[in-house]
Coordinates of C-alpha atoms in Angstrom, one line a residue:
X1 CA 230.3 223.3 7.9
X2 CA 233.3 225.5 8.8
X3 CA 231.3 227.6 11.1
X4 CA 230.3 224.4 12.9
X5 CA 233.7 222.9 12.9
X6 CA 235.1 226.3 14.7
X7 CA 232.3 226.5 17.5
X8 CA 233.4 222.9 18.2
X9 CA 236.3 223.7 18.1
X10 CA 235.9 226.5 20.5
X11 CA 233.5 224.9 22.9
X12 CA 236.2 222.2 23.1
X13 CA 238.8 224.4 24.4
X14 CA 236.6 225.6 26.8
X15 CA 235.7 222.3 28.7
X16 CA 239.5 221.4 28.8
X17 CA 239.4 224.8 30.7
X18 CA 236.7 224.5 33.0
X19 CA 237.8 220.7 33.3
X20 CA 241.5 221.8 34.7
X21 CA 242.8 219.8 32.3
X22 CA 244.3 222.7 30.7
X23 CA 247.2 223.7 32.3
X24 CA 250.2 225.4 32.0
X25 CA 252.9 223.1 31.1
X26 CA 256.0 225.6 31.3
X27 CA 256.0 227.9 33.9
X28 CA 255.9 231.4 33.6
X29 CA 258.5 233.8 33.8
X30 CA 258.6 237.5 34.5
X31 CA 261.6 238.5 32.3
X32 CA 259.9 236.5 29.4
X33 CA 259.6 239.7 27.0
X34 CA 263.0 240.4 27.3
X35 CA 264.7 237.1 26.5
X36 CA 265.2 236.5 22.5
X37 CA 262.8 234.4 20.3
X38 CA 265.2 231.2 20.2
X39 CA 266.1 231.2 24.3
X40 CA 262.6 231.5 24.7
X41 CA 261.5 228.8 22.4
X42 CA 264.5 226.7 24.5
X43 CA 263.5 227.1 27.9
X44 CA 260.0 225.9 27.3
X45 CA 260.7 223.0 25.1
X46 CA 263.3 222.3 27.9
X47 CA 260.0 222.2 30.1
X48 CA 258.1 219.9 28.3
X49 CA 260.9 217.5 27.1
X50 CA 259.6 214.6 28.7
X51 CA 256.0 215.0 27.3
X52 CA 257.2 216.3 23.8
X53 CA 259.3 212.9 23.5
X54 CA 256.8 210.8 24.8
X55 CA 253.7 211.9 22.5
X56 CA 256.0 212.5 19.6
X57 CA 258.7 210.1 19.3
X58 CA 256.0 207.1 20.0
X59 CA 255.4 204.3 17.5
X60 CA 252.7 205.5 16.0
X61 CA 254.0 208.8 16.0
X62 CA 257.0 207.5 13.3
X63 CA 254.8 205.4 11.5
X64 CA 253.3 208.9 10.3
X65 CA 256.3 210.6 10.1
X66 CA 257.5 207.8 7.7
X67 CA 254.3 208.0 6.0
X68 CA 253.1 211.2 5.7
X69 CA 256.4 213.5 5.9
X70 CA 259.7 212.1 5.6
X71 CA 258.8 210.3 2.2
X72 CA 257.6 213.2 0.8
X73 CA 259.7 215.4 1.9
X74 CA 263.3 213.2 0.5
X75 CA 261.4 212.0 -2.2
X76 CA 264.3 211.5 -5.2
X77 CA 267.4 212.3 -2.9
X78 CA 269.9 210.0 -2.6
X79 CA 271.0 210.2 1.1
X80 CA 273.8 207.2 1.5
X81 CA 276.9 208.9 2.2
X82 CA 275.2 212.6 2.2
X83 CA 276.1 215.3 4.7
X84 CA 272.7 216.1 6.2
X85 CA 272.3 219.0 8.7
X86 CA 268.7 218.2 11.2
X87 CA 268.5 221.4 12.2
X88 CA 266.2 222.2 15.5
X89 CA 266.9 218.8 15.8
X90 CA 265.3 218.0 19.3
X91 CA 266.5 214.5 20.4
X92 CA 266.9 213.9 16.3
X93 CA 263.1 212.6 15.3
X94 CA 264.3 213.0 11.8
X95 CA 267.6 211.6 12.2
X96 CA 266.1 208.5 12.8
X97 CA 265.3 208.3 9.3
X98 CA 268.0 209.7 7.9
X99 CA 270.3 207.1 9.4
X100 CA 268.3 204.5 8.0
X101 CA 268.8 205.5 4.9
X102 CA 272.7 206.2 5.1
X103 CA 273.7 209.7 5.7
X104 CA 276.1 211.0 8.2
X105 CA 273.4 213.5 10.0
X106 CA 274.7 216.3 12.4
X107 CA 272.4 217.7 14.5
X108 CA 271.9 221.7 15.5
X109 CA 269.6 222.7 18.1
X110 CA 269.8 226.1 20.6
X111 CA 269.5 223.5 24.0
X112 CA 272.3 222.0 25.8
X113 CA 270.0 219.6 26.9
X114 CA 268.6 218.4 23.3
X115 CA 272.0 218.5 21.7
X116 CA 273.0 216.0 24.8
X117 CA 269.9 214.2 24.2
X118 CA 270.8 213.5 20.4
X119 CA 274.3 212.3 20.6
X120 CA 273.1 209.9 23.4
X121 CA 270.6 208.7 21.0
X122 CA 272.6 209.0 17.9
X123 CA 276.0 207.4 18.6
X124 CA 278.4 208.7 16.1
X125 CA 276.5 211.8 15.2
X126 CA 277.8 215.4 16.2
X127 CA 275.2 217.7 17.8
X128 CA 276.4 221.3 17.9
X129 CA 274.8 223.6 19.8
X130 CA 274.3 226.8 18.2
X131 CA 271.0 229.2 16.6
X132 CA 269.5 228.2 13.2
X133 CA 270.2 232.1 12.5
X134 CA 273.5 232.0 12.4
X135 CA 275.7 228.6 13.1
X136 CA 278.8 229.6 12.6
X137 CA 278.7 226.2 10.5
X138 CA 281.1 226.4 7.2
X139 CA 279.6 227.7 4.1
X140 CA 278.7 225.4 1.8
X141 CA 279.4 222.4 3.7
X142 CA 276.3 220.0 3.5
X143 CA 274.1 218.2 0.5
X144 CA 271.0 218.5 2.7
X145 CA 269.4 220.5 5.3
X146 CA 265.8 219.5 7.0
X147 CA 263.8 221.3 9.5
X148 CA 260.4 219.8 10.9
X149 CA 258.2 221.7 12.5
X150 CA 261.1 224.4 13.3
X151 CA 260.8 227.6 11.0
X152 CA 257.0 228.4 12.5
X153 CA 258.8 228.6 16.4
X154 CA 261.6 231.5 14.9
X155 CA 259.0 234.4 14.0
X156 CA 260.0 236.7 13.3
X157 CA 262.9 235.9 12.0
X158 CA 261.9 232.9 9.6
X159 CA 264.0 234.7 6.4
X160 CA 266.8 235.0 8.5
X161 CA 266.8 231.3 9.5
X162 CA 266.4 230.2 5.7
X163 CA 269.4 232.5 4.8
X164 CA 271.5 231.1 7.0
X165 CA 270.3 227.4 5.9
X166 CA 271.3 228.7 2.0
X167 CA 274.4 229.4 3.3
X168 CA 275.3 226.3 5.0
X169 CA 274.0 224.5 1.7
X170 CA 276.1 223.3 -1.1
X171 CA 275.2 224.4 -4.1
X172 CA 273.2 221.6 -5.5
X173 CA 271.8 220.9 -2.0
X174 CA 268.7 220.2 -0.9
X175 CA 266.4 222.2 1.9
X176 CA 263.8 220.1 2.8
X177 CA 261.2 221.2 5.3
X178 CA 257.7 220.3 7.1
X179 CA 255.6 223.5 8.1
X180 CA 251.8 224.5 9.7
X181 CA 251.4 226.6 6.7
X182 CA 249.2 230.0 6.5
X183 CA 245.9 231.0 5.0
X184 CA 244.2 227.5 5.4
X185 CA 241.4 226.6 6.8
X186 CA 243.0 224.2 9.8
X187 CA 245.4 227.6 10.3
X188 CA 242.4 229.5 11.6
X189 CA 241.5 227.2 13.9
X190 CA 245.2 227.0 15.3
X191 CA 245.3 230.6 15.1
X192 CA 242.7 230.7 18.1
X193 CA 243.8 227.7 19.5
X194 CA 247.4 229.5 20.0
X195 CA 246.6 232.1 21.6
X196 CA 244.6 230.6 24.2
X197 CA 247.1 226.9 25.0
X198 CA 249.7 227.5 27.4
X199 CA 251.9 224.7 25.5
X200 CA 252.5 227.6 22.5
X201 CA 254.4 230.3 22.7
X202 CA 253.4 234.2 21.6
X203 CA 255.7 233.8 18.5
X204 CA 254.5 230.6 17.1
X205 CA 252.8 231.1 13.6
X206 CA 252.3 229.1 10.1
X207 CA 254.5 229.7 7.6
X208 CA 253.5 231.6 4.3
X209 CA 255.0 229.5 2.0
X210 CA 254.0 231.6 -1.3
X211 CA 255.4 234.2 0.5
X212 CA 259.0 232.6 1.5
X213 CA 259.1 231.4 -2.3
X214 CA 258.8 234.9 -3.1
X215 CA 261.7 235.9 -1.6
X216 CA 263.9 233.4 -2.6
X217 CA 263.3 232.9 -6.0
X218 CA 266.7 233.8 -6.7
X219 CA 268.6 231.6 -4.1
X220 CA 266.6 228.2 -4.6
X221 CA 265.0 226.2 -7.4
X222 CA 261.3 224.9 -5.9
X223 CA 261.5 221.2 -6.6
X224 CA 258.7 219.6 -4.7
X225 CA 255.9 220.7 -2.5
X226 CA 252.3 218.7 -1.4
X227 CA 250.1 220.1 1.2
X228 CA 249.5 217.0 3.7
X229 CA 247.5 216.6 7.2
X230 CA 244.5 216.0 8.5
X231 CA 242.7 213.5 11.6
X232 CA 246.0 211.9 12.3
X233 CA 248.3 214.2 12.3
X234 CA 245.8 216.3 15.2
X235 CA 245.1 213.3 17.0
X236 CA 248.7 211.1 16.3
X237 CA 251.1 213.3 15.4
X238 CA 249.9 215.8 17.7
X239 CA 248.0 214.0 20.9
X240 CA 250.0 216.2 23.2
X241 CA 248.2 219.1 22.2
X242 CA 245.0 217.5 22.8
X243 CA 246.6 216.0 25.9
X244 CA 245.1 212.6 25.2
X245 CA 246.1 209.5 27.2
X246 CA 249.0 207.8 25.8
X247 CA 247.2 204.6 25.9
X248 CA 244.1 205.8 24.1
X249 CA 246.2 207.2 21.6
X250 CA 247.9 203.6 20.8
X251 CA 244.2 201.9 20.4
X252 CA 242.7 204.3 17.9
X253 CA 246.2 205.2 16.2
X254 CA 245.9 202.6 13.5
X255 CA 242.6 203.6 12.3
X256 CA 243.3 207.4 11.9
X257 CA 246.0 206.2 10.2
X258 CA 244.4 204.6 7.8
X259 CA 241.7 207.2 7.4
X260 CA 244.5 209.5 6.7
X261 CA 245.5 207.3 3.9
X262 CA 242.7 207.3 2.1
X263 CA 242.0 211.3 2.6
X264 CA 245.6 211.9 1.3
X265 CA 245.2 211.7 -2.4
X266 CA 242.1 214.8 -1.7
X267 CA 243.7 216.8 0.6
X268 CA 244.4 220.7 -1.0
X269 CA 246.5 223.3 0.3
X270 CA 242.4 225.2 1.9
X271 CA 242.6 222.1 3.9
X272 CA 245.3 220.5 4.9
X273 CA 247.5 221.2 8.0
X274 CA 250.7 221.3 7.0
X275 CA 253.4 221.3 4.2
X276 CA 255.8 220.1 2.6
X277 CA 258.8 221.5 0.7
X278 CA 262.1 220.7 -1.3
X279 CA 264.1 223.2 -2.7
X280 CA 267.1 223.2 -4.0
X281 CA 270.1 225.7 -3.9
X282 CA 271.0 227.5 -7.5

């Protein structure tokens, strides 16, 4: 059955590429292997703002967020009246939720223009703009940090962004994050679809979670994790990578939504998509 799923899978990318429908969505530049791994990872996001919003900031796209991450991820954390650091914070996806809920959210992102984008959005929230490796935020000075989807776009530097998030934490505070994570299944196929879709970039890889435990057993106490994701986050949460009309994706939203539902409760770490983690600072 997997052997089947990844010829599909193959043979899928390769109509989209004899289609044209495959096409570079940032352009290229010439100095590219020169420039670091965040300015990189800023300059095509920068690109592909206005279709990055539209497919993931959409209505359905929340509902799952709500659903399928953000519950899971604060799950028995008090946020009224918390200090919360979004960082990679985009337009503030997260932030959304986090308001809702009653914390004073500041959001950190390496773009001009997404730090400009978030405190238009969020009225009354600070965006700084600054590198999730180091912020030159104060030490200690926030009950909760969250990254979604960030820590797979800093390879290779993933330790040094979760050092610097330790730092920023209070002790007692939570890190809360949302990662592709490694040796699964779903990461093989996205290993070859990577490598072959203009919209990633060369650094982009699933975290090793058992790994990033490893090394900081001594810093953070492992509170919660679930492994999460399957038809709705590909074809909800993530339509832009399968470039699927915007109004195809609202009619058959709530059904994959509800098939994701059900799957949830059987989903295991070999087969699920992503992850998601709480830890807490010692």
């Amino acid at each position: 059955m997997a052997n089947r799923l990844h010829r599909s899978i193959v043979s899928l990318v390769r109509r989209f590429q004899r289609s044209g429908r495959w096409q570079r969505v940032t352009p290229s530049t010439a100095g590219s292997k020169t420039v670091s791994t965040e300015s990189s990872q800023r300059d095509h996001y920068d690109a592909i703002a206005s279709q990055y919003e539209a497919h993931y900031d959409d209505a359905a796209s929340q509902r799952y967020r709500d659903s399928f991450i953000n519950d899971a991820m604060f799950a028995g954390i008090l946020l009224q009246d918390t200090q919360v650091l979004e960082a990679m914070c985009g337009s503030g996806q997260t932030t959304r939720y986090l308001v809702g809920r009653g914390a004073r959210v500041t959001g950190l992102d390496i773009s001009a223009r997404q730090v400009e984008a978030f405190e238009r959005r969020w009225a009354g929230c600070r965006g700084v703009r600054a590198s999730i490796l180091e912020s030159d935020l104060d030490s200690d000075s926030f009950d909760c940090v969250v990254v979604v989807g960030g820590l797979h776009h800093v390879h290779p530097y993933v330790k040094e962004a979760v050092s610097e998030i330790h730092r920023l934490l209070k002790v007692g505070g939570y890190f809360c994050f949302m990662e592709p994570h490694a040796r699964s299944f779903p990461d093989r196929i996205r290993q070859f679809w990577y490598k072959r879709d203009p919209l990633f970039n060369d650094n982009e890889a699933a975290i090793d979670v058992a790994r990033l435990k490893r090394d900081f057993a001594d810093e953070f106490t492992f509170r919660r994790e679930s492994y999460r994701g399957n038809l709705a986050y590909l074809f909800v949460l993530n339509s832009l990578v399968f470039r699927a009309p915007l109004s195809l994706k609202r009619a058959y939203s709530p059904a994959l939504l509800r098939i994701e539902s059900v799957l949830q409760p059987f989903q295991r770490r070999s087969t699920s998509c992503f992850a998601v983690c709480q830890w807490q600072k010692k």
